[in-house]
Coordinates of C-alpha atoms and ligand atoms in Angstrom, one line a residue:
M47 CA 20.2 -69.7 30.9
E48 CA 18.9 -66.2 31.5
E49 CA 18.8 -64.1 28.3
L50 CA 21.1 -61.1 28.4
K51 CA 19.2 -58.0 27.5
Q52 CA 21.0 -55.8 25.0
Y53 CA 22.0 -52.4 26.2
N54 CA 19.5 -49.8 25.0
D55 CA 21.4 -46.6 24.0
A56 CA 18.6 -44.8 22.1
F57 CA 18.5 -42.0 24.7
L58 CA 22.2 -41.3 24.6
K59 CA 22.1 -41.3 20.8
A60 CA 19.2 -38.8 20.8
C61 CA 21.1 -36.5 23.2
R62 CA 23.9 -36.4 20.7
G63 CA 21.4 -35.6 17.8
E64 CA 21.9 -39.1 16.2
E65 CA 19.1 -41.2 14.6
H66 CA 17.9 -44.4 16.1
D67 CA 15.2 -47.0 15.4
H68 CA 12.8 -45.5 17.9
V69 CA 12.1 -42.3 19.9
P70 CA 13.5 -42.7 23.4
V71 CA 11.2 -41.7 26.3
W72 CA 11.5 -41.1 30.0
Y73 CA 9.4 -39.1 32.4
M74 CA 10.2 -36.5 35.0
R75 CA 9.1 -37.8 38.4
Q76 CA 8.8 -41.3 36.8
A77 CA 9.5 -42.8 40.3
G78 CA 7.0 -41.4 42.7
R79 CA 3.6 -41.3 44.3
Y80 CA 1.5 -42.6 41.4
Q81 CA 3.2 -46.0 41.9
P82 CA 1.7 -48.3 44.5
E83 CA 5.1 -49.9 45.0
Y84 CA 6.7 -46.6 45.8
M85 CA 3.9 -45.8 48.3
K86 CA 4.6 -49.0 50.0
I87 CA 8.3 -48.1 50.4
R88 CA 7.2 -44.7 51.7
E89 CA 5.2 -46.3 54.5
K90 CA 8.6 -47.4 55.9
Y91 CA 10.9 -44.6 54.9
S92 CA 10.8 -40.8 54.4
L93 CA 12.1 -39.3 51.1
F94 CA 15.4 -38.4 52.8
E95 CA 15.7 -41.9 54.3
I96 CA 15.2 -43.4 50.8
T97 CA 18.0 -41.2 49.3
H98 CA 20.4 -42.0 52.2
N99 CA 20.0 -45.7 51.7
P100 CA 21.7 -46.8 48.4
E101 CA 19.9 -50.2 48.1
V102 CA 16.4 -48.7 48.6
C103 CA 17.2 -45.7 46.5
A104 CA 18.4 -47.9 43.6
E105 CA 15.3 -50.0 44.0
V106 CA 13.1 -46.9 43.7
T107 CA 15.0 -45.6 40.7
L108 CA 14.7 -49.0 39.0
L109 CA 10.9 -49.3 39.5
P110 CA 9.8 -47.3 36.5
V111 CA 12.4 -48.8 34.2
Q112 CA 11.1 -52.3 35.0
Q113 CA 7.4 -51.3 35.2
L114 CA 7.1 -48.9 32.2
G115 CA 10.0 -49.9 29.9
V116 CA 11.4 -46.3 29.6
D117 CA 14.6 -45.7 27.8
A118 CA 16.4 -44.0 30.7
A119 CA 16.5 -44.0 34.5
I120 CA 16.7 -40.9 36.5
L121 CA 18.5 -41.0 39.9
F122 CA 16.0 -40.8 42.7
A123 CA 16.8 -37.8 44.8
D124 CA 15.6 -34.2 45.2
I125 CA 16.9 -30.9 44.1
M126 CA 17.3 -30.1 47.8
T127 CA 19.4 -33.2 48.6
P128 CA 22.7 -31.3 48.8
M129 CA 21.3 -28.4 50.9
P130 CA 21.8 -29.8 54.4
A131 CA 25.5 -30.2 53.8
M132 CA 25.6 -26.4 52.9
G133 CA 24.1 -25.6 56.3
I134 CA 20.4 -25.3 55.2
D135 CA 17.7 -26.9 57.4
V136 CA 15.3 -28.3 54.9
E137 CA 12.3 -30.5 55.3
I138 CA 10.3 -31.9 52.4
K139 CA 6.6 -31.5 53.5
S140 CA 4.1 -33.8 51.8
S141 CA 1.9 -32.0 49.2
I142 CA 3.8 -28.7 49.9
G143 CA 7.4 -29.3 48.9
P144 CA 10.7 -28.1 50.5
V145 CA 10.4 -25.9 53.6
I146 CA 13.5 -24.1 55.0
S147 CA 13.6 -23.1 58.7
N148 CA 16.7 -20.8 58.3
P149 CA 16.0 -18.8 55.0
I150 CA 18.8 -16.9 53.3
R151 CA 18.2 -13.2 53.5
T152 CA 21.5 -11.3 54.0
I153 CA 25.0 -11.3 52.7
E154 CA 26.2 -12.9 56.0
D155 CA 23.7 -15.7 55.5
V156 CA 25.3 -16.4 52.1
Q157 CA 28.8 -16.1 53.4
N158 CA 28.0 -18.7 56.1
M159 CA 26.9 -21.3 53.6
Q160 CA 29.3 -24.2 53.4
Q161 CA 30.7 -25.6 50.2
L162 CA 29.7 -29.1 49.1
D163 CA 32.3 -31.9 49.1
P164 CA 30.3 -34.6 47.3
Q165 CA 32.5 -37.5 48.5
K166 CA 32.2 -36.5 52.1
D167 CA 28.7 -35.0 52.1
V168 CA 26.6 -37.1 49.7
P169 CA 28.5 -40.4 49.5
Y170 CA 25.2 -42.3 49.5
I171 CA 24.2 -40.6 46.2
L172 CA 27.5 -41.6 44.5
E173 CA 27.1 -45.2 45.9
T174 CA 23.5 -45.4 44.5
I175 CA 24.8 -44.3 41.1
K176 CA 27.5 -47.0 41.2
L177 CA 24.9 -49.7 42.2
L178 CA 22.6 -48.6 39.5
R179 CA 25.2 -48.8 36.7
Q180 CA 25.7 -52.4 37.6
Q181 CA 22.0 -53.2 37.2
L182 CA 20.8 -50.9 34.4
N183 CA 20.6 -51.7 30.7
V184 CA 19.5 -48.1 29.9
P185 CA 21.4 -44.9 30.5
L186 CA 21.3 -43.2 34.0
I187 CA 20.5 -39.5 34.3
G188 CA 22.0 -37.5 37.1
F189 CA 20.5 -34.1 38.0
A190 CA 20.7 -31.0 40.1
G191 CA 18.5 -28.0 40.7
A192 CA 19.6 -24.8 39.0
P193 CA 20.8 -21.9 41.2
Y194 CA 17.7 -19.7 40.5
T195 CA 15.2 -22.4 41.5
L196 CA 17.3 -23.4 44.6
A197 CA 17.7 -19.8 45.6
S198 CA 14.0 -19.2 45.3
Y199 CA 13.4 -21.9 48.0
L200 CA 16.3 -20.7 50.1
I201 CA 15.2 -17.1 50.1
E202 CA 11.4 -17.5 50.3
G203 CA 11.7 -20.3 52.9
G204 CA 9.5 -22.6 50.8
P205 CA 7.4 -22.8 47.7
S206 CA 6.2 -19.4 46.4
R207 CA 3.7 -18.0 43.9
N208 CA 5.3 -14.7 43.2
Y209 CA 9.0 -15.0 44.3
Y210 CA 8.9 -11.4 45.5
R211 CA 11.6 -11.8 48.2
T212 CA 13.8 -13.5 45.6
K213 CA 13.3 -10.6 43.1
A214 CA 13.8 -8.1 45.9
M215 CA 17.2 -9.5 46.8
M216 CA 18.2 -9.7 43.1
H217 CA 17.4 -6.0 42.5
S218 CA 18.1 -4.3 45.8
Q219 CA 21.1 -6.5 47.0
P220 CA 22.8 -7.4 43.7
E221 CA 26.0 -8.2 45.5
T222 CA 24.4 -10.7 47.8
W223 CA 22.5 -12.2 44.9
H224 CA 25.6 -12.7 42.7
L225 CA 27.4 -14.2 45.7
L226 CA 24.5 -16.6 46.2
M227 CA 24.5 -17.6 42.5
D228 CA 28.3 -18.1 42.7
R229 CA 28.0 -20.4 45.8
L230 CA 25.1 -22.4 44.3
G231 CA 26.8 -22.5 40.9
D232 CA 30.0 -24.0 42.4
M233 CA 28.0 -26.5 44.4
T234 CA 26.2 -27.5 41.2
I235 CA 29.4 -28.0 39.3
E236 CA 31.0 -30.2 42.0
Y237 CA 27.8 -32.2 42.6
L238 CA 27.2 -32.9 38.9
R239 CA 30.8 -33.7 38.2
A240 CA 30.8 -36.2 41.1
Q241 CA 27.6 -37.8 39.7
I242 CA 29.1 -38.1 36.3
Q243 CA 32.4 -39.5 37.6
A244 CA 30.4 -42.1 39.7
G245 CA 28.6 -43.2 36.5
A246 CA 25.7 -40.8 35.5
Q247 CA 25.8 -40.7 31.7
V248 CA 23.6 -37.6 31.1
V249 CA 22.8 -34.7 33.4
Q250 CA 19.7 -32.6 33.6
I251 CA 19.5 -29.2 35.3
F252 CA 16.0 -28.4 36.6
D253 CA 15.4 -24.6 36.6
S254 CA 11.7 -25.2 37.3
W255 CA 10.8 -21.7 38.5
V256 CA 13.0 -19.6 36.3
G257 CA 10.0 -18.8 34.0
S258 CA 9.0 -16.2 36.6
L259 CA 11.8 -13.9 35.3
N260 CA 11.8 -11.8 32.2
A261 CA 14.5 -12.3 29.6
K262 CA 16.5 -9.2 30.6
D263 CA 16.7 -10.1 34.2
Y264 CA 17.6 -13.7 33.2
A265 CA 20.4 -12.4 31.1
T266 CA 21.8 -10.2 33.9
F267 CA 21.2 -12.3 37.0
V268 CA 21.1 -15.9 36.0
A269 CA 22.7 -16.6 32.6
P270 CA 26.3 -15.9 33.8
V271 CA 26.1 -18.7 36.4
M272 CA 24.4 -21.1 34.0
N273 CA 27.2 -20.4 31.5
K274 CA 29.8 -21.1 34.1
I275 CA 28.1 -24.4 35.1
F276 CA 27.7 -25.8 31.6
T277 CA 31.2 -24.6 30.5
A278 CA 32.8 -26.3 33.5
L279 CA 31.0 -29.6 32.7
E280 CA 32.0 -29.6 29.1
K281 CA 35.1 -31.7 29.8
E282 CA 33.1 -34.4 31.4
N283 CA 31.7 -35.9 28.2
A284 CA 28.1 -36.3 29.4
P285 CA 25.3 -34.6 27.5
K286 CA 23.6 -31.8 29.4
I287 CA 19.8 -31.1 29.4
M288 CA 18.4 -27.8 30.4
F289 CA 14.8 -27.8 31.6
G290 CA 12.4 -25.1 33.0
V291 CA 8.7 -24.6 33.3
G292 CA 6.9 -21.7 31.6
A293 CA 10.3 -20.6 30.2
G294 CA 9.4 -20.2 26.4
H295 CA 10.3 -16.5 26.5
L296 CA 13.8 -17.5 27.6
L297 CA 14.6 -19.8 24.7
Q298 CA 16.8 -17.2 23.0
E299 CA 18.9 -17.0 26.2
W300 CA 19.0 -20.8 26.4
N301 CA 20.2 -21.1 22.8
R302 CA 23.4 -19.3 23.9
L303 CA 24.2 -21.7 26.7
P304 CA 26.6 -24.6 26.0
V305 CA 23.9 -27.3 26.6
D306 CA 23.1 -30.3 24.4
V307 CA 19.4 -30.7 24.8
I308 CA 16.6 -28.2 25.4
G309 CA 13.7 -29.5 27.6
L310 CA 10.3 -27.9 26.8
D311 CA 7.2 -27.7 28.9
W312 CA 3.8 -28.1 27.3
R313 CA 3.1 -24.4 26.7
M314 CA 5.7 -24.2 23.9
P315 CA 4.9 -26.2 20.8
I316 CA 8.0 -27.8 19.2
P317 CA 7.6 -26.0 15.9
M318 CA 7.4 -22.7 17.8
A319 CA 10.6 -23.5 19.7
R320 CA 12.3 -24.2 16.3
Q321 CA 11.0 -20.8 15.1
H322 CA 12.6 -19.3 18.2
G323 CA 16.0 -20.6 16.9
V324 CA 16.3 -23.9 18.9
K325 CA 18.5 -26.1 16.7
K326 CA 19.6 -28.6 19.3
P327 CA 17.7 -31.8 20.2
V328 CA 14.6 -31.2 22.1
Q329 CA 12.9 -33.1 24.9
G330 CA 9.2 -32.9 25.7
N331 CA 6.5 -32.0 26.0
L332 CA 3.1 -33.7 26.7
D333 CA 0.9 -31.8 29.2
P334 CA 1.0 -33.9 32.3
G335 CA -2.6 -32.9 33.0
L336 CA -3.6 -34.8 29.9
L337 CA -2.6 -38.1 31.5
L338 CA -5.9 -37.9 33.5
S339 CA -8.0 -37.5 30.3
S340 CA -9.2 -40.3 27.9
W341 CA -6.8 -42.5 26.1
S342 CA -7.9 -41.2 22.7
A343 CA -7.0 -37.6 23.8
I344 CA -3.7 -38.8 25.0
E345 CA -3.0 -40.7 21.9
E346 CA -3.9 -37.9 19.6
K347 CA -1.7 -35.3 21.3
T348 CA 1.2 -37.9 21.6
K349 CA 1.1 -38.5 17.9
E350 CA 1.1 -34.8 17.2
I351 CA 4.2 -34.3 19.4
L352 CA 6.0 -37.3 17.8
D353 CA 5.2 -36.1 14.3
E354 CA 6.6 -32.7 15.1
G355 CA 9.6 -33.9 17.2
M356 CA 10.7 -36.5 14.7
K357 CA 11.2 -33.9 12.0
T358 CA 14.7 -33.4 13.4
P359 CA 17.1 -36.1 14.6
G360 CA 17.6 -36.5 18.3
F361 CA 14.1 -36.1 19.7
I362 CA 13.4 -37.3 23.2
F363 CA 9.8 -37.8 24.4
N364 CA 8.9 -36.6 27.9
L365 CA 6.2 -34.8 29.8
G366 CA 6.2 -31.0 30.0
H367 CA 6.6 -31.5 33.8
G368 CA 6.4 -34.3 36.3
V369 CA 3.8 -37.1 36.6
Y370 CA 1.0 -36.3 39.0
P371 CA 0.3 -38.7 41.8
Q372 CA -3.3 -39.3 40.5
V373 CA -2.1 -40.8 37.2
K374 CA -2.6 -44.6 36.7
V375 CA 0.5 -46.8 36.2
E376 CA -1.4 -48.5 33.3
T377 CA -1.7 -45.1 31.5
M378 CA 2.1 -44.7 31.7
Q379 CA 2.7 -48.2 30.5
R380 CA 0.3 -47.7 27.5
L381 CA 1.8 -44.4 26.7
T382 CA 5.4 -45.7 26.7
A383 CA 4.5 -48.7 24.5
F384 CA 2.6 -46.4 22.1
I385 CA 5.6 -44.0 21.7
H386 CA 7.9 -46.9 21.0
E387 CA 5.6 -48.6 18.5
Y388 CA 4.5 -45.4 16.6
S389 CA 8.0 -44.0 16.3
R390 CA 9.4 -47.4 15.3
E391 CA 6.9 -47.8 12.5
K392 CA 7.3 -44.3 11.3
M393 CA 11.1 -44.5 11.2
A394 CA 11.0 -47.9 9.5
S395 CA 8.7 -46.6 6.7
A396 CA 10.8 -43.4 6.3
S397 CA 14.0 -45.5 5.7
L398 CA 12.4 -47.8 3.0
Ligands
CP3_241 O1 12.2 -37.3 38.4 C1 12.4 -38.3 39.1 O2 11.8 -39.4 39.1 C2 13.6 -38.2 40.1 C3 13.2 -37.7 41.4 C4 13.0 -36.3 41.7 C5 12.3 -35.8 42.9 N1 12.4 -34.5 42.9 C6 11.7 -36.7 43.9 C7 10.6 -36.2 44.7 C8 13.4 -35.1 41.0 C9 14.1 -35.0 39.7 C10 13.0 -34.0 41.8 C11 13.3 -32.6 41.4 C12 12.6 -31.5 42.1 N2 12.2 -31.4 43.4 C13 12.2 -30.3 41.5 C14 12.5 -30.0 40.0 C15 11.5 -30.7 39.2 C16 10.1 -30.1 39.2 O3 9.2 -30.9 39.7 O4 10.0 -29.0 38.8 C17 11.6 -29.5 42.4 C18 11.0 -28.1 42.2 C19 11.6 -30.2 43.7 C20 11.1 -29.7 45.0 C21 10.1 -30.6 45.5 N3 10.4 -31.8 46.1 C22 8.7 -30.5 45.3 C23 8.0 -29.4 44.7 C24 8.1 -31.7 45.9 C25 6.7 -32.1 45.9 C26 5.9 -31.9 47.1 C27 4.6 -32.7 47.1 O5 4.5 -33.6 47.9 O6 3.8 -32.5 46.2 C28 9.2 -32.5 46.4 C29 9.1 -33.8 47.0 C30 9.4 -34.9 46.1 N4 10.6 -35.0 45.4 C31 8.7 -36.1 45.8 C32 9.4 -36.9 45.0 C33 9.1 -38.3 44.4 C34 7.3 -36.5 46.5 C35 7.8 -37.1 47.7 C36 6.9 -38.0 48.5 O7 6.1 -37.4 49.3 O8 7.1 -39.2 48.5

């Protein structure tokens, strides 16, 4: 008889700030181009074809859970997944990222955007979530891009270094900007609520590029919509994780948001985040670049992060950003096993 594997809820406990017998770990972009199995699937299907096909999408989502032994699965999709339904022509170009052929530049452009109806517009995402919940013995994370990061792609027309068109709209057409935040905020609420109701147990909001703003502009132009999103989702009973890159100077702002977990990139040491007033569980924050260095360097830095993170209950290990395609699967396996082993021993000896 096949042995039934016990459900591993370490990640859910950590999100709620509860102790467990080991530190849970998952990785941003844990399903992707560093995996030969993923590359094989990509020979047959584009990224959007994968996400439109629940069986294939569930298979891709499950790959890192089976291969690495991580404590959570993250739905395989992209932050741009809901955009076509809003009337945005987006293409994900390899090694570039999302490229938009009809950028948003005027108030009419924003007014013409359609609202998302998840059941009608992204049924395949909800179907994938349902399929995954039948197969997983670890929690499933749903996610969405945050309005600022989405807006930066919509306004610039693609990836950007300086976000000057985005900032120009913010400061010279504030009415257009706020309407855009409102539309994207409402979409995010509907999209995440539908994911949770389909079975996602935790949600993460990726505000990858918000670190390009100063704290005052964040407070004026972004914080209100973030507050609205997180407040609207409070009833849903699924922990909410906030993540951004290079956003250490925004921690005081994030502390005021009704989120459950703060995701840190590698620039912000955990003790420094605590000094900045972060009292909630934190998630992070190994420099993804280190995964291409020697194992001894990876181990040393991982120990340091675990020692710092484990000082308060509810620590979740992650990278400071996504896994690079050049990283070896073996490195990810060894890292995951090390985090489990080291934290298990440390917790066991602390409770003696
Ligand atoms: O984390 C996961 O495992 C879930 C899957 C996931 C993808 N994109 C799949 C993907 C998640 C959570 C995202 C979020 C995402 N997408 C973000 C926020 C996180 C971050 O990285 O900051 C952003 C900014 C995007 C936009 C985007 N999509 C970029 C910048 C790229 C990379 C372009 C490239 O080829 O370098 C994509 C494409 C993308 N999204 C890939 C994957 C696995 C690579 C697709 C491929 O070519 O197979």
